[in-house]
PDB file of C-alpha atoms in Angstrom:
ATOM      1  CA  UNK B 224      19.838  19.286 -17.196  1.00  0.00           C
ATOM      2  CA  UNK B 225      17.437  17.071 -19.087  1.00  0.00           C
ATOM      3  CA  UNK B 226      18.088  13.099 -18.330  1.00  0.00           C
ATOM      4  CA  UNK B 227      18.765  13.192 -22.395  1.00  0.00           C
ATOM      5  CA  UNK B 228      22.222  14.729 -21.950  1.00  0.00           C
ATOM      6  CA  UNK B 229      23.327  12.120 -19.383  1.00  0.00           C
ATOM      7  CA  UNK B 230      22.927   8.540 -21.188  1.00  0.00           C
ATOM      8  CA  UNK B 231      22.959   5.259 -18.782  1.00  0.00           C
ATOM      9  CA  UNK B 232      20.830   7.246 -16.407  1.00  0.00           C
ATOM     10  CA  UNK B 233      19.288   4.287 -13.777  1.00  0.00           C
ATOM     11  CA  UNK B 234      15.549   4.216 -13.788  1.00  0.00           C
ATOM     12  CA  UNK B 235      13.542   1.697 -11.376  1.00  0.00           C
ATOM     13  CA  UNK B 236       9.660   0.986 -11.903  1.00  0.00           C
ATOM     14  CA  UNK B 237       8.001   0.397  -8.927  1.00  0.00           C
ATOM     15  CA  UNK B 238       4.568  -0.161  -7.828  1.00  0.00           C
ATOM     16  CA  UNK B 239       1.948  -2.566  -8.083  1.00  0.00           C
ATOM     17  CA  UNK B 240       0.440  -5.295 -10.580  1.00  0.00           C
ATOM     18  CA  UNK B 241       0.581  -2.540 -13.081  1.00  0.00           C
ATOM     19  CA  UNK B 242       4.366  -2.290 -12.860  1.00  0.00           C
ATOM     20  CA  UNK B 243       4.937  -5.956 -13.669  1.00  0.00           C
ATOM     21  CA  UNK B 244       5.947  -6.708 -17.200  1.00  0.00           C
ATOM     22  CA  UNK B 245       4.378 -10.609 -17.534  1.00  0.00           C
ATOM     23  CA  UNK B 246       1.038 -11.388 -15.454  1.00  0.00           C
ATOM     24  CA  UNK B 247      -0.486 -14.659 -16.152  1.00  0.00           C
ATOM     25  CA  UNK B 248      -4.111 -14.632 -17.180  1.00  0.00           C
ATOM     26  CA  UNK B 249      -7.238 -16.354 -17.804  1.00  0.00           C
ATOM     27  CA  UNK B 250      -6.455 -18.605 -20.423  1.00  0.00           C
ATOM     28  CA  UNK B 251      -3.092 -18.757 -19.642  1.00  0.00           C
ATOM     29  CA  UNK B 252      -2.476 -15.921 -21.697  1.00  0.00           C
ATOM     30  CA  UNK B 253      -0.306 -12.914 -20.831  1.00  0.00           C
ATOM     31  CA  UNK B 254      -0.877  -8.989 -20.759  1.00  0.00           C
ATOM     32  CA  UNK B 255       2.201  -6.745 -21.145  1.00  0.00           C
ATOM     33  CA  UNK B 256       1.447  -4.566 -17.777  1.00  0.00           C
ATOM     34  CA  UNK B 257       4.296  -3.047 -17.415  1.00  0.00           C
ATOM     35  CA  UNK B 258       6.289  -3.528 -20.824  1.00  0.00           C
ATOM     36  CA  UNK B 259       5.086   0.057 -21.341  1.00  0.00           C
ATOM     37  CA  UNK B 260       8.007   1.125 -19.823  1.00  0.00           C
ATOM     38  CA  UNK B 261      11.448  -0.317 -21.868  1.00  0.00           C
ATOM     39  CA  UNK B 262       8.469   0.501 -24.604  1.00  0.00           C
ATOM     40  CA  UNK B 263       8.783   4.358 -23.695  1.00  0.00           C
ATOM     41  CA  UNK B 264      12.414   4.324 -23.203  1.00  0.00           C
ATOM     42  CA  UNK B 265      12.770   2.739 -26.663  1.00  0.00           C
ATOM     43  CA  UNK B 266      10.830   5.763 -28.047  1.00  0.00           C
ATOM     44  CA  UNK B 267      12.720   8.462 -26.061  1.00  0.00           C
ATOM     45  CA  UNK B 268      15.660   7.322 -27.889  1.00  0.00           C
ATOM     46  CA  UNK B 269      17.109   5.065 -25.062  1.00  0.00           C
ATOM     47  CA  UNK B 270      18.277   7.739 -22.476  1.00  0.00           C
ATOM     48  CA  UNK B 271      18.249   5.576 -19.820  1.00  0.00           C
ATOM     49  CA  UNK B 272      18.911   2.326 -18.503  1.00  0.00           C
ATOM     50  CA  UNK B 273      16.287  -0.014 -16.738  1.00  0.00           C
ATOM     51  CA  UNK B 274      17.840  -1.525 -13.749  1.00  0.00           C
ATOM     52  CA  UNK B 275      14.509  -3.188 -12.174  1.00  0.00           C
ATOM     53  CA  UNK B 276      10.787  -3.346 -12.364  1.00  0.00           C
ATOM     54  CA  UNK B 277       9.222  -4.147  -8.947  1.00  0.00           C
ATOM     55  CA  UNK B 278       5.561  -4.820  -9.107  1.00  0.00           C
ATOM     56  CA  UNK B 279       3.605  -6.401  -6.004  1.00  0.00           C
ATOM     57  CA  UNK B 280       0.412  -7.136  -7.222  1.00  0.00           C
ATOM     58  CA  UNK B 281      -2.728  -6.602  -5.336  1.00  0.00           C
ATOM     59  CA  UNK B 282      -0.936  -4.786  -2.541  1.00  0.00           C
ATOM     60  CA  UNK B 283      -1.627  -1.098  -1.584  1.00  0.00           C
ATOM     61  CA  UNK B 284       0.776   2.028  -0.853  1.00  0.00           C
ATOM     62  CA  UNK B 285       0.850   1.260   2.563  1.00  0.00           C
ATOM     63  CA  UNK B 286       1.607  -2.375   2.169  1.00  0.00           C
ATOM     64  CA  UNK B 287       4.363  -1.225  -0.984  1.00  0.00           C
ATOM     65  CA  UNK B 288       6.179   0.967   0.864  1.00  0.00           C
ATOM     66  CA  UNK B 289       8.381  -1.756   3.516  1.00  0.00           C
ATOM     67  CA  UNK B 290       9.351  -2.809   0.393  1.00  0.00           C
ATOM     68  CA  UNK B 291      11.507   0.050  -0.209  1.00  0.00           C
ATOM     69  CA  UNK B 292      14.893  -0.665   0.619  1.00  0.00           C
ATOM     70  CA  UNK B 293      15.357  -3.751  -1.333  1.00  0.00           C
ATOM     71  CA  UNK B 294      13.087  -2.812  -4.584  1.00  0.00           C
ATOM     72  CA  UNK B 295      14.332   0.453  -4.982  1.00  0.00           C
ATOM     73  CA  UNK B 296      17.101   1.934  -2.861  1.00  0.00           C
ATOM     74  CA  UNK B 297      19.141  -1.214  -3.447  1.00  0.00           C
ATOM     75  CA  UNK B 298      19.534   0.024  -6.970  1.00  0.00           C
ATOM     76  CA  UNK B 299      20.508   2.934  -6.310  1.00  0.00           C
ATOM     77  CA  UNK B 300      18.234   4.794  -8.960  1.00  0.00           C
ATOM     78  CA  UNK B 301      18.483   8.197 -10.819  1.00  0.00           C
ATOM     79  CA  UNK B 302      14.712   7.599 -11.434  1.00  0.00           C
ATOM     80  CA  UNK B 303      11.154   5.813 -10.083  1.00  0.00           C
ATOM     81  CA  UNK B 304       8.395   5.500 -12.092  1.00  0.00           C
ATOM     82  CA  UNK B 305       5.640   4.517  -9.703  1.00  0.00           C
ATOM     83  CA  UNK B 306       2.754   2.614 -11.066  1.00  0.00           C
ATOM     84  CA  UNK B 307       0.689   2.542  -8.302  1.00  0.00           C
ATOM     85  CA  UNK B 308      -2.810   3.097  -6.123  1.00  0.00           C
ATOM     86  CA  UNK B 309      -5.154   0.916  -8.090  1.00  0.00           C
ATOM     87  CA  UNK B 310      -5.280  -1.551  -5.387  1.00  0.00           C
ATOM     88  CA  UNK B 311      -5.960   1.365  -2.621  1.00  0.00           C
ATOM     89  CA  UNK B 312      -9.175   2.593  -4.812  1.00  0.00           C
ATOM     90  CA  UNK B 313     -10.465  -0.870  -5.323  1.00  0.00           C
ATOM     91  CA  UNK B 314     -10.024  -2.322  -2.177  1.00  0.00           C
ATOM     92  CA  UNK B 315     -11.870   0.914  -0.647  1.00  0.00           C
ATOM     93  CA  UNK B 316      -9.174   3.394   1.022  1.00  0.00           C
ATOM     94  CA  UNK B 317     -10.238   6.413  -0.912  1.00  0.00           C
ATOM     95  CA  UNK B 318      -8.099   8.872  -3.172  1.00  0.00           C
ATOM     96  CA  UNK B 319      -7.086  10.899  -0.186  1.00  0.00           C
ATOM     97  CA  UNK B 320      -5.465   7.796   1.647  1.00  0.00           C
ATOM     98  CA  UNK B 321      -3.758   6.809  -2.120  1.00  0.00           C
ATOM     99  CA  UNK B 322      -2.431  10.262  -2.553  1.00  0.00           C
ATOM    100  CA  UNK B 323      -0.772   9.698   1.092  1.00  0.00           C
ATOM    101  CA  UNK B 324       0.556   6.830  -0.177  1.00  0.00           C
ATOM    102  CA  UNK B 325       1.906   7.947  -3.350  1.00  0.00           C
ATOM    103  CA  UNK B 326       3.359  10.664  -2.082  1.00  0.00           C
ATOM    104  CA  UNK B 327       4.782   8.975   0.667  1.00  0.00           C
ATOM    105  CA  UNK B 328       6.795   6.902  -1.547  1.00  0.00           C
ATOM    106  CA  UNK B 329       7.475   9.837  -3.815  1.00  0.00           C
ATOM    107  CA  UNK B 330       9.345  11.371  -0.561  1.00  0.00           C
ATOM    108  CA  UNK B 331      11.280   8.579  -0.368  1.00  0.00           C
ATOM    109  CA  UNK B 332      12.718   8.193  -3.764  1.00  0.00           C
ATOM    110  CA  UNK B 333      13.801  11.504  -3.129  1.00  0.00           C
ATOM    111  CA  UNK B 334      15.232  11.075  -0.342  1.00  0.00           C
ATOM    112  CA  UNK B 335      18.002   8.990  -2.009  1.00  0.00           C
ATOM    113  CA  UNK B 336      18.242  11.677  -4.379  1.00  0.00           C
ATOM    114  CA  UNK B 337      16.271  10.008  -7.265  1.00  0.00           C
ATOM    115  CA  UNK B 338      13.652  11.472  -9.337  1.00  0.00           C
ATOM    116  CA  UNK B 339       9.853  10.014  -8.826  1.00  0.00           C
ATOM    117  CA  UNK B 340       7.824  10.253 -11.692  1.00  0.00           C
ATOM    118  CA  UNK B 341       4.223   9.872 -10.530  1.00  0.00           C
ATOM    119  CA  UNK B 342       1.611   8.295 -12.944  1.00  0.00           C
ATOM    120  CA  UNK B 343      -2.166   8.768 -13.199  1.00  0.00           C
ATOM    121  CA  UNK B 344      -4.204   5.546 -12.827  1.00  0.00           C
ATOM    122  CA  UNK B 345      -5.589   4.062 -16.467  1.00  0.00           C
ATOM    123  CA  UNK B 346      -8.703   3.790 -17.557  1.00  0.00           C
ATOM    124  CA  UNK B 347     -10.409   0.081 -16.444  1.00  0.00           C
ATOM    125  CA  UNK B 348     -13.220  -2.155 -16.454  1.00  0.00           C
ATOM    126  CA  UNK B 349     -13.564  -1.920 -12.529  1.00  0.00           C
ATOM    127  CA  UNK B 350     -13.753   1.782 -12.570  1.00  0.00           C
ATOM    128  CA  UNK B 351     -16.060   2.065 -15.620  1.00  0.00           C
ATOM    129  CA  UNK B 352     -18.568  -0.623 -13.991  1.00  0.00           C
ATOM    130  CA  UNK B 353     -18.772   0.926 -10.835  1.00  0.00           C
ATOM    131  CA  UNK B 354     -20.046   4.426 -10.146  1.00  0.00           C
ATOM    132  CA  UNK B 355     -18.085   4.793  -6.639  1.00  0.00           C
ATOM    133  CA  UNK B 356     -14.842   3.391  -7.657  1.00  0.00           C
ATOM    134  CA  UNK B 357     -14.910   5.617 -11.097  1.00  0.00           C
ATOM    135  CA  UNK B 358     -15.830   9.088  -8.891  1.00  0.00           C
ATOM    136  CA  UNK B 359     -12.473   7.485  -6.842  1.00  0.00           C
ATOM    137  CA  UNK B 360     -10.702   7.246  -9.768  1.00  0.00           C
ATOM    138  CA  UNK B 361     -11.290  10.774 -11.092  1.00  0.00           C
ATOM    139  CA  UNK B 362     -10.702  12.338  -7.543  1.00  0.00           C
ATOM    140  CA  UNK B 363      -7.603  10.492  -7.391  1.00  0.00           C
ATOM    141  CA  UNK B 364      -5.831  11.432 -10.908  1.00  0.00           C
ATOM    142  CA  UNK B 365      -7.186  15.109 -10.519  1.00  0.00           C
ATOM    143  CA  UNK B 366      -5.321  15.106  -7.091  1.00  0.00           C
ATOM    144  CA  UNK B 367      -2.302  14.009  -8.485  1.00  0.00           C
ATOM    145  CA  UNK B 368      -2.035  15.950 -11.625  1.00  0.00           C
ATOM    146  CA  UNK B 369      -2.541  18.990  -9.105  1.00  0.00           C
ATOM    147  CA  UNK B 370       0.065  18.179  -6.345  1.00  0.00           C
ATOM    148  CA  UNK B 371       2.493  17.132  -9.140  1.00  0.00           C
ATOM    149  CA  UNK B 372       2.278  20.412 -10.525  1.00  0.00           C
ATOM    150  CA  UNK B 373       2.707  22.292  -7.193  1.00  0.00           C
ATOM    151  CA  UNK B 374       5.566  19.775  -6.428  1.00  0.00           C
ATOM    152  CA  UNK B 375       7.102  19.604  -9.399  1.00  0.00           C
ATOM    153  CA  UNK B 376       7.145  15.982  -9.957  1.00  0.00           C
ATOM    154  CA  UNK B 377       7.256  14.790 -13.611  1.00  0.00           C
ATOM    155  CA  UNK B 378       3.766  13.296 -14.762  1.00  0.00           C
ATOM    156  CA  UNK B 379       2.974  10.226 -16.634  1.00  0.00           C
ATOM    157  CA  UNK B 380      -0.763  11.124 -17.456  1.00  0.00           C
ATOM    158  CA  UNK B 381      -1.764   8.035 -18.671  1.00  0.00           C
ATOM    159  CA  UNK B 382      -5.259   8.568 -17.593  1.00  0.00           C
ATOM    160  CA  UNK B 383      -6.693   8.995 -21.194  1.00  0.00           C
ATOM    161  CA  UNK B 384      -4.303   6.972 -22.949  1.00  0.00           C
ATOM    162  CA  UNK B 385      -6.345   4.457 -24.394  1.00  0.00           C
ATOM    163  CA  UNK B 386      -9.785   5.613 -23.293  1.00  0.00           C
ATOM    164  CA  UNK B 387     -13.089   5.111 -25.224  1.00  0.00           C
ATOM    165  CA  UNK B 388     -13.955   9.010 -26.679  1.00  0.00           C
ATOM    166  CA  UNK B 389     -17.461   7.766 -27.188  1.00  0.00           C
ATOM    167  CA  UNK B 390     -17.790   6.016 -23.123  1.00  0.00           C
ATOM    168  CA  UNK B 391     -19.843   8.571 -20.679  1.00  0.00           C
ATOM    169  CA  UNK B 392     -18.293   6.101 -18.180  1.00  0.00           C
ATOM    170  CA  UNK B 393     -14.815   6.626 -19.021  1.00  0.00           C
ATOM    171  CA  UNK B 394     -14.334   2.946 -20.273  1.00  0.00           C
ATOM    172  CA  UNK B 395     -11.114   1.698 -22.144  1.00  0.00           C
ATOM    173  CA  UNK B 396     -11.105   0.954 -25.464  1.00  0.00           C
ATOM    174  CA  UNK B 397     -11.818  -2.517 -26.524  1.00  0.00           C
ATOM    175  CA  UNK B 398      -8.837  -5.318 -26.108  1.00  0.00           C
ATOM    176  CA  UNK B 399      -6.712  -2.458 -24.683  1.00  0.00           C
ATOM    177  CA  UNK B 400      -7.247  -3.719 -21.455  1.00  0.00           C
ATOM    178  CA  UNK B 401      -8.704  -6.570 -19.436  1.00  0.00           C
ATOM    179  CA  UNK B 402     -11.704  -6.818 -17.713  1.00  0.00           C
ATOM    180  CA  UNK B 403     -10.056  -5.227 -14.785  1.00  0.00           C
ATOM    181  CA  UNK B 404      -7.085  -2.580 -14.842  1.00  0.00           C
ATOM    182  CA  UNK B 405      -4.173  -4.091 -16.632  1.00  0.00           C
ATOM    183  CA  UNK B 406      -2.862  -3.110 -20.366  1.00  0.00           C
ATOM    184  CA  UNK B 407      -2.895  -5.814 -22.938  1.00  0.00           C
ATOM    185  CA  UNK B 408      -0.416  -5.129 -25.753  1.00  0.00           C
ATOM    186  CA  UNK B 409      -2.211  -1.974 -27.347  1.00  0.00           C
ATOM    187  CA  UNK B 410      -2.805  -0.075 -23.853  1.00  0.00           C
ATOM    188  CA  UNK B 411       0.847  -0.636 -23.241  1.00  0.00           C
ATOM    189  CA  UNK B 412       1.591   0.705 -26.806  1.00  0.00           C
ATOM    190  CA  UNK B 413      -0.096   4.073 -25.740  1.00  0.00           C
ATOM    191  CA  UNK B 414       1.145   4.092 -22.063  1.00  0.00           C
ATOM    192  CA  UNK B 415       4.747   3.607 -23.644  1.00  0.00           C
ATOM    193  CA  UNK B 416       4.857   6.428 -25.937  1.00  0.00           C
ATOM    194  CA  UNK B 417       3.271   8.897 -23.487  1.00  0.00           C
ATOM    195  CA  UNK B 418       6.387   7.906 -21.160  1.00  0.00           C
ATOM    196  CA  UNK B 419       8.665   8.212 -23.979  1.00  0.00           C
ATOM    197  CA  UNK B 420       8.035  11.956 -24.722  1.00  0.00           C
ATOM    198  CA  UNK B 421       8.180  12.355 -20.871  1.00  0.00           C
ATOM    199  CA  UNK B 422      11.637  10.735 -20.861  1.00  0.00           C
ATOM    200  CA  UNK B 423      12.789  13.307 -23.446  1.00  0.00           C
ATOM    201  CA  UNK B 424      12.252  16.148 -21.278  1.00  0.00           C
ATOM    202  CA  UNK B 425      12.131  15.184 -17.673  1.00  0.00           C
ATOM    203  CA  UNK B 426      14.096  17.380 -15.499  1.00  0.00           C
ATOM    204  CA  UNK B 427      16.679  16.314 -13.090  1.00  0.00           C
ATOM    205  CA  UNK B 428      15.951  17.633  -9.731  1.00  0.00           C
ATOM    206  CA  UNK B 429      18.647  19.449  -7.577  1.00  0.00           C
ATOM    207  CA  UNK B 430      18.250  17.396  -3.796  1.00  0.00           C
ATOM    208  CA  UNK B 431      20.759  17.597  -0.871  1.00  0.00           C
ATOM    209  CA  UNK B 432      23.626  16.159  -0.902  1.00  0.00           C
ATOM    210  CA  UNK B 433      23.422  13.032   1.372  1.00  0.00           C
ATOM    211  CA  UNK B 434      26.816  13.807   3.102  1.00  0.00           C
ATOM    212  CA  UNK B 435      28.015  13.144   6.691  1.00  0.00           C
ATOM    213  CA  UNK B 436      27.835  16.825   7.555  1.00  0.00           C
ATOM    214  CA  UNK B 437      24.567  17.358   5.473  1.00  0.00           C
ATOM    215  CA  UNK B 438      22.004  19.113   8.085  1.00  0.00           C
ATOM    216  CA  UNK B 439      19.164  17.950   6.236  1.00  0.00           C
ATOM    217  CA  UNK B 440      20.947  14.307   5.823  1.00  0.00           C
ATOM    218  CA  UNK B 441      18.431  11.680   5.938  1.00  0.00           C
ATOM    219  CA  UNK B 442      19.906   8.981   6.787  1.00  0.00           C
ATOM    220  CA  UNK B 443      16.828   6.515   7.695  1.00  0.00           C
ATOM    221  CA  UNK B 444      14.414   7.180   5.347  1.00  0.00           C
ATOM    222  CA  UNK B 445      11.890   4.395   6.473  1.00  0.00           C
ATOM    223  CA  UNK B 446      12.252   5.758  10.215  1.00  0.00           C
ATOM    224  CA  UNK B 447      13.055   2.184  11.316  1.00  0.00           C
ATOM    225  CA  UNK B 448      14.562   1.319  14.700  1.00  0.00           C
ATOM    226  CA  UNK B 449      13.264   2.791  18.106  1.00  0.00           C
ATOM    227  CA  UNK B 450      16.393   5.185  18.798  1.00  0.00           C
ATOM    228  CA  UNK B 451      13.944   8.252  17.847  1.00  0.00           C
TER     229      UNK B 451
END
């Protein structure tokens, strides 16, 4: 069934600085960043409740994953929007490492019965200014589209939400983002509209019922401890 038929489904936004609601910028101004999450919920007709948005500025996927228990599982979400991967690419870890990190995060969400929504990385000045970073950005987004289709993950494709259509280097439209990778108000509006369309029809996925007798119970999704 679609989430639109169940009002009050719990949504968590989880990722890097692009998931943060407000972030200080140069001159004391603010970019709305993750404000596209409540915008998207509003555009969709408020079918879900946002119970948390957890951004980890400057961290890669492998650095964010250990926070799963406190930043995601603690909120018992039905849906988790993953806005992550920029720092992996900008720190030189490459598309394959970044995809592996995002898929690990998605699997952790599934382990607690939540539907992961994966998100491509939006256009940014950093990608436009560097040929190597731009190539990594394009490769990551292409891989994420392919894997989300094969694994049945809902995809928020924000890569072209506010891209300059006449730019040969995939630059964002002027005043839609900062000089790095963060959306300003206009950019947040664009991604919010795309998220709203997605939230109107994202499917509820059928997962194992985590009871003690289940053969495929995953009671320790972070694989912590030393008992095998």
